[in-house]
Short mmCIF file of C-alpha atoms in Angstrom, two decimals:
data_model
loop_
_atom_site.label_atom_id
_atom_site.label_comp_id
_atom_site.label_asym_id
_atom_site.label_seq_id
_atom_site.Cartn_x
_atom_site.Cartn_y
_atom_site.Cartn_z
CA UNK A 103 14.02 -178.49 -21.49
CA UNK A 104 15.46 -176.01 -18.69
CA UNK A 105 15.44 -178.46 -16.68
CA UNK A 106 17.91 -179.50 -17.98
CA UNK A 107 19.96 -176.70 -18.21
CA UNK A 108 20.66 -176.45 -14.05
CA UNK A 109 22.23 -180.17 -14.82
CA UNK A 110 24.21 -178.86 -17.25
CA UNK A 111 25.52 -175.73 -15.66
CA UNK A 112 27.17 -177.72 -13.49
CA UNK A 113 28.84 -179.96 -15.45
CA UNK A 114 30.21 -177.04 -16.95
CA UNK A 115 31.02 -175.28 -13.86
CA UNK A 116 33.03 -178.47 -12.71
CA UNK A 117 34.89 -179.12 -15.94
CA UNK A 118 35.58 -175.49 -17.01
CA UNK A 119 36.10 -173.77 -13.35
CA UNK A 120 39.51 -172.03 -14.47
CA UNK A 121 37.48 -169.61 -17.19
CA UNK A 122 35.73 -166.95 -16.03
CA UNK A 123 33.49 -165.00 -17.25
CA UNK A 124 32.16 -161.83 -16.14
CA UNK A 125 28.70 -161.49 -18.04
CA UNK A 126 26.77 -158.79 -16.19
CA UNK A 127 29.72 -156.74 -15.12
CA UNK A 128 29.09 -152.95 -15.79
CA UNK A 129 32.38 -152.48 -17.46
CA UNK A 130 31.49 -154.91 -19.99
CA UNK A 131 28.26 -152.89 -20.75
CA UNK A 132 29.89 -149.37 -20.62
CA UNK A 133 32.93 -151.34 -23.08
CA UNK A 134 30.51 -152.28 -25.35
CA UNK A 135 28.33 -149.25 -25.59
CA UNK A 136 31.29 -146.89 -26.58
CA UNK A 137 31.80 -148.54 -30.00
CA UNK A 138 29.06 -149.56 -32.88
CA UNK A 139 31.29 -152.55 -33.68
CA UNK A 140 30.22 -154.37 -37.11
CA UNK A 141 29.89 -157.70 -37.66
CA UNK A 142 33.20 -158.33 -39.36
CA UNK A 143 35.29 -157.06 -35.82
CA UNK A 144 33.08 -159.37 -33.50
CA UNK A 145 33.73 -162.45 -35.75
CA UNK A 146 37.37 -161.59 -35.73
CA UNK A 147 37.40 -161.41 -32.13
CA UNK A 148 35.82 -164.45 -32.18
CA UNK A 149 37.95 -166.52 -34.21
CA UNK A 150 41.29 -164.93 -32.41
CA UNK A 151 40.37 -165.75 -29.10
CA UNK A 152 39.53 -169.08 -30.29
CA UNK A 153 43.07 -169.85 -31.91
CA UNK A 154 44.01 -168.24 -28.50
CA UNK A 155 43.22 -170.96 -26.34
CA UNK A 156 42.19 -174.00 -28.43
CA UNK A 157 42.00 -176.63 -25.61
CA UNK A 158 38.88 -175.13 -24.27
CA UNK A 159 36.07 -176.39 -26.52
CA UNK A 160 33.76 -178.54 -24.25
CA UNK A 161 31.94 -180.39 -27.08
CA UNK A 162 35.26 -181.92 -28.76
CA UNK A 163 34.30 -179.08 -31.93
CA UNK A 164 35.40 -176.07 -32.70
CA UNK A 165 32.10 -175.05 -32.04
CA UNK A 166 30.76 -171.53 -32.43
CA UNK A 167 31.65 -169.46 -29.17
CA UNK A 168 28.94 -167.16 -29.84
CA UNK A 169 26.34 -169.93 -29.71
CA UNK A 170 27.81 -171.44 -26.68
CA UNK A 171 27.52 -168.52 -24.94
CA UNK A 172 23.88 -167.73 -25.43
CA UNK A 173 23.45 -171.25 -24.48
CA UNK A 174 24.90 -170.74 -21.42
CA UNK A 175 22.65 -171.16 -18.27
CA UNK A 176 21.25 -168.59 -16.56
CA UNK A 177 21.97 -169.49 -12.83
CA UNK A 178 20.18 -168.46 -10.11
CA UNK A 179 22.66 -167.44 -8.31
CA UNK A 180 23.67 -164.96 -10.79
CA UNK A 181 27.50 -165.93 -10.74
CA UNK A 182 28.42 -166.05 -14.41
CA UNK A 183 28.88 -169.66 -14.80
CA UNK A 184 32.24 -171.16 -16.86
CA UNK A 185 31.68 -171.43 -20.27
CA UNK A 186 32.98 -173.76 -22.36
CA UNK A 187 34.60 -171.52 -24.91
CA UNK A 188 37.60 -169.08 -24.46
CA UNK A 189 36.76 -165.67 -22.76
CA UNK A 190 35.26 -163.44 -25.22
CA UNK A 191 36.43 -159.98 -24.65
CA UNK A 192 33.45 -158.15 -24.21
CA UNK A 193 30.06 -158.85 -23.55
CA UNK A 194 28.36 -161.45 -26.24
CA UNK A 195 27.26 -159.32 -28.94
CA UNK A 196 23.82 -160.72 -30.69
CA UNK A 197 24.04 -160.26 -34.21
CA UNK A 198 21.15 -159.85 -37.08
CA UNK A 199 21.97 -159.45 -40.38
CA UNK A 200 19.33 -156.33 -40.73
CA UNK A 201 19.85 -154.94 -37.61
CA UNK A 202 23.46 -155.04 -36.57
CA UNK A 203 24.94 -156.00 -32.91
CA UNK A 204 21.66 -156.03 -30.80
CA UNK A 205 21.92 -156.44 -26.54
CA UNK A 206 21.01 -159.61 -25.41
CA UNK A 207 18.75 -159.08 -21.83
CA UNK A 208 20.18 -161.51 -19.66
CA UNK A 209 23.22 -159.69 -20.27
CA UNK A 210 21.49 -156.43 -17.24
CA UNK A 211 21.02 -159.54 -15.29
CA UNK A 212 17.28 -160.64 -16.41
CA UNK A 213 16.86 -163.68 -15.09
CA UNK A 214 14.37 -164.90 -17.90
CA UNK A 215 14.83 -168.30 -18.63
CA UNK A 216 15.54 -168.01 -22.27
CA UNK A 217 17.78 -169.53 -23.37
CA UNK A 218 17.81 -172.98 -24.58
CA UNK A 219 19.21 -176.70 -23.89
CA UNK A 220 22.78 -176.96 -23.85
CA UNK A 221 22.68 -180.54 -23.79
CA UNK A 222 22.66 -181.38 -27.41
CA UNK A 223 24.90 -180.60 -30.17
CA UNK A 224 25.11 -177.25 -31.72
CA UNK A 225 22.06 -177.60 -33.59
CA UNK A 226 20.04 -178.31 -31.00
CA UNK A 227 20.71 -174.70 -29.77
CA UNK A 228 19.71 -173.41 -32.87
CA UNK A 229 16.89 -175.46 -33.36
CA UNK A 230 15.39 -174.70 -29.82
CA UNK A 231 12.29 -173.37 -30.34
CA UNK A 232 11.87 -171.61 -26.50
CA UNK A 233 14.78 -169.43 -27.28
CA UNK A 234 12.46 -167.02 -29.05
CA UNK A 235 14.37 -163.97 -28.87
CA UNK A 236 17.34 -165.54 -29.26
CA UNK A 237 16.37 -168.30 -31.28
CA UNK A 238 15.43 -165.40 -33.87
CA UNK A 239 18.10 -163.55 -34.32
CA UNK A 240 20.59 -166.69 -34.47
CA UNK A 241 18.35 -167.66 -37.37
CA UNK A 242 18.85 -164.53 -38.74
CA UNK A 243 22.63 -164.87 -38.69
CA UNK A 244 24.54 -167.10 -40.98
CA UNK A 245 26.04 -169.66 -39.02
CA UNK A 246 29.78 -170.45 -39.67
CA UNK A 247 32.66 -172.61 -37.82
CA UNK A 248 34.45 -169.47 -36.09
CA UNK A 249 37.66 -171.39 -35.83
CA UNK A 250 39.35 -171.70 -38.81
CA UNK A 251 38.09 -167.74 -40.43
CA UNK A 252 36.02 -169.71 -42.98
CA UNK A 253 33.35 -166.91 -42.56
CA UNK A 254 36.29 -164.02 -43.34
CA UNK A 255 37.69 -166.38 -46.35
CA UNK A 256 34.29 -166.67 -48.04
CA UNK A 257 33.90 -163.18 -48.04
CA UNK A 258 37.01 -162.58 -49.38
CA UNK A 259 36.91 -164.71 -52.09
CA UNK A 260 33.73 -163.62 -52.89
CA UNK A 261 35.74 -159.88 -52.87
CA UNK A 262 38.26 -161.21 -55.47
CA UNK A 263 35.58 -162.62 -57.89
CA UNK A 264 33.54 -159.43 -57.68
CA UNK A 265 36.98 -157.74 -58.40
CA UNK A 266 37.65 -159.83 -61.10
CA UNK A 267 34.62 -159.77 -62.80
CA UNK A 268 34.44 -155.97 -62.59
CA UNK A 269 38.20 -156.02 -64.27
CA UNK A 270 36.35 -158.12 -67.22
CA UNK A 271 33.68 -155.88 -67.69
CA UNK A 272 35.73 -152.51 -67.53
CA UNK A 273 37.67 -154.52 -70.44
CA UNK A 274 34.83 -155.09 -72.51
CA UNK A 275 34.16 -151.67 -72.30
CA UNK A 276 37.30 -150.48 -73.13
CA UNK A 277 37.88 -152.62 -75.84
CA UNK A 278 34.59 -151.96 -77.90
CA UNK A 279 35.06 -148.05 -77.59
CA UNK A 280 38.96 -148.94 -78.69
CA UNK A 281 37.80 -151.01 -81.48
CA UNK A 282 34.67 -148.10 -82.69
CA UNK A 283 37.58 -145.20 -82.47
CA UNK A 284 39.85 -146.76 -84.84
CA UNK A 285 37.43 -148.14 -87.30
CA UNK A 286 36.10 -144.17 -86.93
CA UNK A 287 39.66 -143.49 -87.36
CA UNK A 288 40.03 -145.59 -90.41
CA UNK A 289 37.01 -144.25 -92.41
CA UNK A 290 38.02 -141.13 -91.91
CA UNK A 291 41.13 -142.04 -93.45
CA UNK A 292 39.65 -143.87 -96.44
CA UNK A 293 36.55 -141.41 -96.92
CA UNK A 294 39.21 -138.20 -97.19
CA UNK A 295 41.19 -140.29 -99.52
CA UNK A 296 38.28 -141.57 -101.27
CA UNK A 297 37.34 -137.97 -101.75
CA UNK A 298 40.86 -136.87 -103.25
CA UNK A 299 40.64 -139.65 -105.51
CA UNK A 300 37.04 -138.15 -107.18
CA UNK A 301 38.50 -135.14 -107.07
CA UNK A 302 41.29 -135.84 -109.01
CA UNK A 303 39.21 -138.24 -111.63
CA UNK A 304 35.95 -135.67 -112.14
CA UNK A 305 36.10 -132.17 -111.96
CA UNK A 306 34.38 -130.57 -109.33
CA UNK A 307 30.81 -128.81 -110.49
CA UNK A 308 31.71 -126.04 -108.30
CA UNK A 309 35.04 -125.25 -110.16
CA UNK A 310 33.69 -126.09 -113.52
CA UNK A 311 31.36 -123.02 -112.65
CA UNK A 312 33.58 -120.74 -111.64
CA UNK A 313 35.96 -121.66 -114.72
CA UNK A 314 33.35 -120.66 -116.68
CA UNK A 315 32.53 -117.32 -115.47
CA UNK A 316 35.82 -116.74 -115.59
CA UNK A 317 36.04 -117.42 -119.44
CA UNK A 318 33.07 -115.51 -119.51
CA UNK A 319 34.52 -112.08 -119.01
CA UNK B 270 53.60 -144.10 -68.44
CA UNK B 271 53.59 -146.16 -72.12
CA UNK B 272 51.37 -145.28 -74.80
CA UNK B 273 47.91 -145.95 -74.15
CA UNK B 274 46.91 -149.37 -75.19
CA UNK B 275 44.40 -149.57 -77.95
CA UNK B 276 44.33 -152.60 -79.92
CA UNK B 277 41.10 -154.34 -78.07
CA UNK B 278 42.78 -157.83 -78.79
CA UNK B 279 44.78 -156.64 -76.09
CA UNK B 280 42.41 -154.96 -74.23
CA UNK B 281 40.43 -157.96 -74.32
CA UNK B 282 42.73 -160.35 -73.65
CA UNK B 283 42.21 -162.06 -76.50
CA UNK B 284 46.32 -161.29 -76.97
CA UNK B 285 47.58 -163.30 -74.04
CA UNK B 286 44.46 -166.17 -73.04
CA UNK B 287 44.37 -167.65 -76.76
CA UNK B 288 47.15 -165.81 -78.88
CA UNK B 289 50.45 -164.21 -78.52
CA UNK B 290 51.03 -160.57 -80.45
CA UNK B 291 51.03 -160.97 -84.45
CA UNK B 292 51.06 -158.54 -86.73
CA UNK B 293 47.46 -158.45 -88.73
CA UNK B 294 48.58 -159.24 -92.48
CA UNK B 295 45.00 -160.40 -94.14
CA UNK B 296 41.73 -159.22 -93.85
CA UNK B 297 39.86 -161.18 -92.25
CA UNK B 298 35.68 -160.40 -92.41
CA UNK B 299 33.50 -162.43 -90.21
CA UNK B 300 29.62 -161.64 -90.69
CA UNK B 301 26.69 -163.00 -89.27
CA UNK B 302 23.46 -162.56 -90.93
CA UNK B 303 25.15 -159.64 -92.70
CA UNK B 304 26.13 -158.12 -89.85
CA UNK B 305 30.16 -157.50 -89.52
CA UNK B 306 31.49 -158.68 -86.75
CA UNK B 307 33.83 -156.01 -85.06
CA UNK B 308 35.66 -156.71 -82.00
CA UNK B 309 34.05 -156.44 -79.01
CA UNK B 310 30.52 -156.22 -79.93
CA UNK B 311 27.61 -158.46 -78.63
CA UNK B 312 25.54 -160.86 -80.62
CA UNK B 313 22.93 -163.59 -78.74
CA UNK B 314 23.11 -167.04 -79.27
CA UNK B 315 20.18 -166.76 -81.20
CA UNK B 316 22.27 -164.34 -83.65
CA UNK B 317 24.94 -166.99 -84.10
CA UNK B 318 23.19 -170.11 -84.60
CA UNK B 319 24.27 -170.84 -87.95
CA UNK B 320 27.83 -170.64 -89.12
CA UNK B 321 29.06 -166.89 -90.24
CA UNK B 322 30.34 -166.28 -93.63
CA UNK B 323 33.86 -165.77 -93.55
CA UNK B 324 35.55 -163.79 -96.12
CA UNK B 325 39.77 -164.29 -96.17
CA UNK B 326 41.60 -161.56 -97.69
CA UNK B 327 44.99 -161.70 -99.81
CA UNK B 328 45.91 -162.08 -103.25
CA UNK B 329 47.08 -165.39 -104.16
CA UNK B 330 44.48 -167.96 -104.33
CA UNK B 331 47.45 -170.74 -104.16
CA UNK B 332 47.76 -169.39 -100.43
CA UNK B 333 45.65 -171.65 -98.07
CA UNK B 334 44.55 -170.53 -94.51
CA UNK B 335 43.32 -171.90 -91.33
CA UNK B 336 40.34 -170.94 -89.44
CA UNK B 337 40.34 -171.32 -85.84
CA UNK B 338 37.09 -170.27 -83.65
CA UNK B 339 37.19 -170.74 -79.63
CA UNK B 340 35.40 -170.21 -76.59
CA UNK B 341 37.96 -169.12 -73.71
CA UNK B 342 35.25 -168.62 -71.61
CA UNK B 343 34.13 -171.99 -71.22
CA UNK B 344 32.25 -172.98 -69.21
CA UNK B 345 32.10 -169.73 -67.24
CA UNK B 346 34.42 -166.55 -67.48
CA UNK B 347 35.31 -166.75 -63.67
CA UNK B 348 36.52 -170.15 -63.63
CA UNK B 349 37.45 -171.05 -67.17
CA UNK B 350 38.84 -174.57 -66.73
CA UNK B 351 37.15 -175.77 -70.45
CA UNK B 352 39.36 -173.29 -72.28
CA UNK B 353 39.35 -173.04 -74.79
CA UNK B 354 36.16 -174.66 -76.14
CA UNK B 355 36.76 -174.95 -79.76
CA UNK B 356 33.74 -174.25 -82.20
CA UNK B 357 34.83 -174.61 -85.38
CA UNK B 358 38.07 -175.46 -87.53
CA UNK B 359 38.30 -175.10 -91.24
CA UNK B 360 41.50 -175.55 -93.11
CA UNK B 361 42.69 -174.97 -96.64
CA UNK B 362 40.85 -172.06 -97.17
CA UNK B 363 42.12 -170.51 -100.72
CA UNK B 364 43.03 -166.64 -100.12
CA UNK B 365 40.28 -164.37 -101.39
CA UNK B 366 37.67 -166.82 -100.51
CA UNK B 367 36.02 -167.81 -97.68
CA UNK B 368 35.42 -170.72 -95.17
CA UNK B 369 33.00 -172.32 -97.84
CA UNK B 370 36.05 -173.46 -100.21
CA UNK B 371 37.72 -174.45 -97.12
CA UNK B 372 37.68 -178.31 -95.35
CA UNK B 373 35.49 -178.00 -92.52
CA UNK B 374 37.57 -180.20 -89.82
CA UNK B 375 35.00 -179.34 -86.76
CA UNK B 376 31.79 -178.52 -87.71
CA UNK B 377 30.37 -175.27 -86.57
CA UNK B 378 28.77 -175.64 -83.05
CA UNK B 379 27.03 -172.84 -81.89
CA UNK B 380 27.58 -170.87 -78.67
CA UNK B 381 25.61 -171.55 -76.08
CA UNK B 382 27.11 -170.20 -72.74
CA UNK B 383 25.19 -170.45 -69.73
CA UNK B 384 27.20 -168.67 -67.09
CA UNK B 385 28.87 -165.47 -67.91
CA UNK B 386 29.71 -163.57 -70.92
CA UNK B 387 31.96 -165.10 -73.15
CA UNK B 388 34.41 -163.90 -75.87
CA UNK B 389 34.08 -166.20 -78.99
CA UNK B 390 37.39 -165.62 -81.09
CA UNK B 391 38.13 -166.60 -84.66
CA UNK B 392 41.96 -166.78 -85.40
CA UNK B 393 43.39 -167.25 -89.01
CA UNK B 394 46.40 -168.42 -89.69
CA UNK B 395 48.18 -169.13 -92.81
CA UNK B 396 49.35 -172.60 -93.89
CA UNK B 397 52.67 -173.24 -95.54
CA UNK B 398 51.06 -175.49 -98.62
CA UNK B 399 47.90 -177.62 -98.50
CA UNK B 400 47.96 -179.71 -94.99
CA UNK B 401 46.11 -182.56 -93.88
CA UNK B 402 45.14 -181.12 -90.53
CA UNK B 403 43.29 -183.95 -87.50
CA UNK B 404 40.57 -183.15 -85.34
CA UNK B 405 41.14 -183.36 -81.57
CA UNK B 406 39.34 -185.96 -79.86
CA UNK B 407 36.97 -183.12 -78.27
CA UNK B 408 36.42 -179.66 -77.78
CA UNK B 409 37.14 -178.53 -74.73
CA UNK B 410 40.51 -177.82 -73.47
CA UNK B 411 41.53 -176.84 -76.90
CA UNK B 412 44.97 -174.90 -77.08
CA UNK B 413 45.16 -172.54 -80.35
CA UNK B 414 48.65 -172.21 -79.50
CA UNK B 415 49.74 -175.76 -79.12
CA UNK B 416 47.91 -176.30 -82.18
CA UNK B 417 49.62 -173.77 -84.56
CA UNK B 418 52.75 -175.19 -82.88
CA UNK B 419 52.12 -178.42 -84.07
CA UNK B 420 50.71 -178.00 -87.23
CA UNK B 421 53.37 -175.46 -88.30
CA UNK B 422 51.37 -172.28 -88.75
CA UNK B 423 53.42 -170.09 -87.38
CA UNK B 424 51.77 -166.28 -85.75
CA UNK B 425 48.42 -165.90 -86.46
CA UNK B 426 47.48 -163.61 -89.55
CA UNK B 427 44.41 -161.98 -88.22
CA UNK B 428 41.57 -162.20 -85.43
CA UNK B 429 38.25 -160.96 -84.33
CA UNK B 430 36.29 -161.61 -81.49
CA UNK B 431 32.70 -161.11 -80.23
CA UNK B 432 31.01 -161.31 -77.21
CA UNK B 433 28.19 -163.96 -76.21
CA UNK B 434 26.09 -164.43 -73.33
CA UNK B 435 23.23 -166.87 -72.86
CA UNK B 436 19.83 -165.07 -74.51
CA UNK B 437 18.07 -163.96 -71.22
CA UNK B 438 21.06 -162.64 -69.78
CA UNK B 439 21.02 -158.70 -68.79
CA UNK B 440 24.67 -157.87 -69.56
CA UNK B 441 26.49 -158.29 -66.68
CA UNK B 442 23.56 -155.66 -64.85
CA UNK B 443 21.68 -156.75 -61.83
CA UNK B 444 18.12 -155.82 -62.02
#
């Protein structure tokens, strides 16, 4: 399988000369290290330097830059070879889901061979079983088409419903402890009027009493 | 600011998904089981299986009334493109009586929502004179509105509503 990958490094090298991209660079490291960023700024970077330059997919997709890059061959010459997705600004950032934005080591130049074929599809880099460190935490991640925001919309939407559904509840809330008041309300009412109307139809024992003693003296 | 809301018809929405505003003008008593339906309370499916008894206020037993009871839930609270799922229609209904002297158009179908928690709202409206009144075709999509429009019943006369969710469901509470 890394055979492979030599073969393909090239091809990508001649087709995709004009982007470069510095990989091991020290800046890059120092950029990245300032800033915990979370997963919702990377994908945004992402997906804007995608729409930035659209033309410079290499598998005819808009195929997820992140992936590419891992993909990417390690040379041996340690030149950062083309890639065939738009410069990301910093250095790739590997995401888990439980751990947040994690280094990847062939960023401090390690040469280890690990990453996987680039020849196939996009799934094929996933699916790469060599790739173990990488492999893992990409299968940790939920995969999404970074071109079009999808990941961002979903999680909006998602936002709106929980909004929504939280508005409904609050309501149901509100409306039963509405509704209990005024019945409490209304009883009231009726019992105090209720009460007046005894009053007023059989005289009270207490008062009979007292009418009594009175007479008494 | 205006003066705090506090009908729950309104609060609940039931004013402005099924009805517009009315002015309540007969009691209307729903009860299942005994139990008095007040608005806003919860009752299982397995609460409401059979048909409630219905008790229709007023004076004049030459007054007839219309019993409307809908879902506007359906199928699911976040996406409810059923509404209104209609439950049960009884017409003719003398005043001072109930839904038993009444013509039961749609029989009583009880709730059974799966997704969400529904409100399940009984509207009554008052009928000019005696009224041979159709059942729709089915029961989803029903429109109380439309309906009163058609069949000349003018604002609704009273309304109640409950809430309904499917029997193992925890309330709206994860965990």
């Amino acid at each position: 399988m890394f055979s492979d990958v030599d073969d393909h490094a090239n091809t990508l090298n001649k087709n995709h000369h004009n982007i470069d991209f510095k990989v091991s660079s020290s800046s890059n490291l120092s950029m990245f290290s300032n800033t915990t960023r979370t997963m919702e700024e990377v994908w945004k970077d992402i997906n804007l330097s995608t729409t930035n330059n659209p033309t410079t997919t290499v598998k005819g997709y808009h195929g997820f830059i992140l992936q590419d890059f891992l993909a990417k061959p390690f040379s041996s010459n340690d030149i950062p070879t083309s890639v065939s997705s738009p410069p990301l600004p910093q250095p790739p950032v590997l995401l888990t889901l439980d751990s947040g934005p994690v280094q990847l080591d062939y960023v401090k130049e390690d040469q280890t061979p690990n990453v996987c074929s680039l020849n196939g599809p996009f799934e094929q880099v996933l699916g790469s079983a060599d790739s173990s460190s990488v492999g893992h935490n990409i299968g940790g991640m939920r995969v999404l088409p970074a071109g079009d925001g999808a990941g961002g919309d979903r999680r909006h939407k998602r936002m709106i419903k929980n909004r929504e559904s939280a508005a409904r509840s609050r309501a149901r809330k509100q409306a039963y402890t509405n509704e209990l008041e005024n019945e409490v309300e209304r009883l009231k009412v009726e019992n105090a009027k209720l009460k007046r109307q005894q009053r007023q139809v059989v005289p009270q024992p207490q008062l009979a009493e007292l009418a009594e003693v009175d007479t008494m003296e | 600011m205006t003066r705090r809301e506090r009908d729950p018809l309104v609060i609940g929405r039931v004013i402005g998904d099924v009805v517009d505003s009315f002015t309540r003008s007969i009691d209307l008593t729903v009860s299942y089981n005994d139990r008095i339906v007040s608005n806003g309370v919860t009752l299982k499916p397995s609460q409401v299986v059979n048909q409630p008894r219905v008790d229709v206020g007023g004076d004049d037993l030459r007054v007839f009334h219309t019993l409307v009871m809908v879902d506007p839930d359906a199928p699911s609270p976040s996406d409810p493109n059923l509404r209104e799922y209609l439950h049960w229609l009884v017409t003719d209904i003398p005043a001072t009586t109930g839904t038993r002297f009444g013509q039961e158009v749609v029989c009583y179908e009880s709730p059974r929502p799966s997704m969400g928690i529904h409100r399940m709202v009984f509207v009554l409206f008052r009928q000019l004179g005696r009224q041979t009144v159709y059942a729709p075709g089915w029961r989803q999509n029903f429109n109380t509105r439309d309906f009163a429009e058609v069949y000349n019943l003018g604002s609704p006369v009273a309304a109640v509503y409950f809430n309904c969710q499917r029997e193992t469901g925890s309330g709206g509470r994860r965990r």
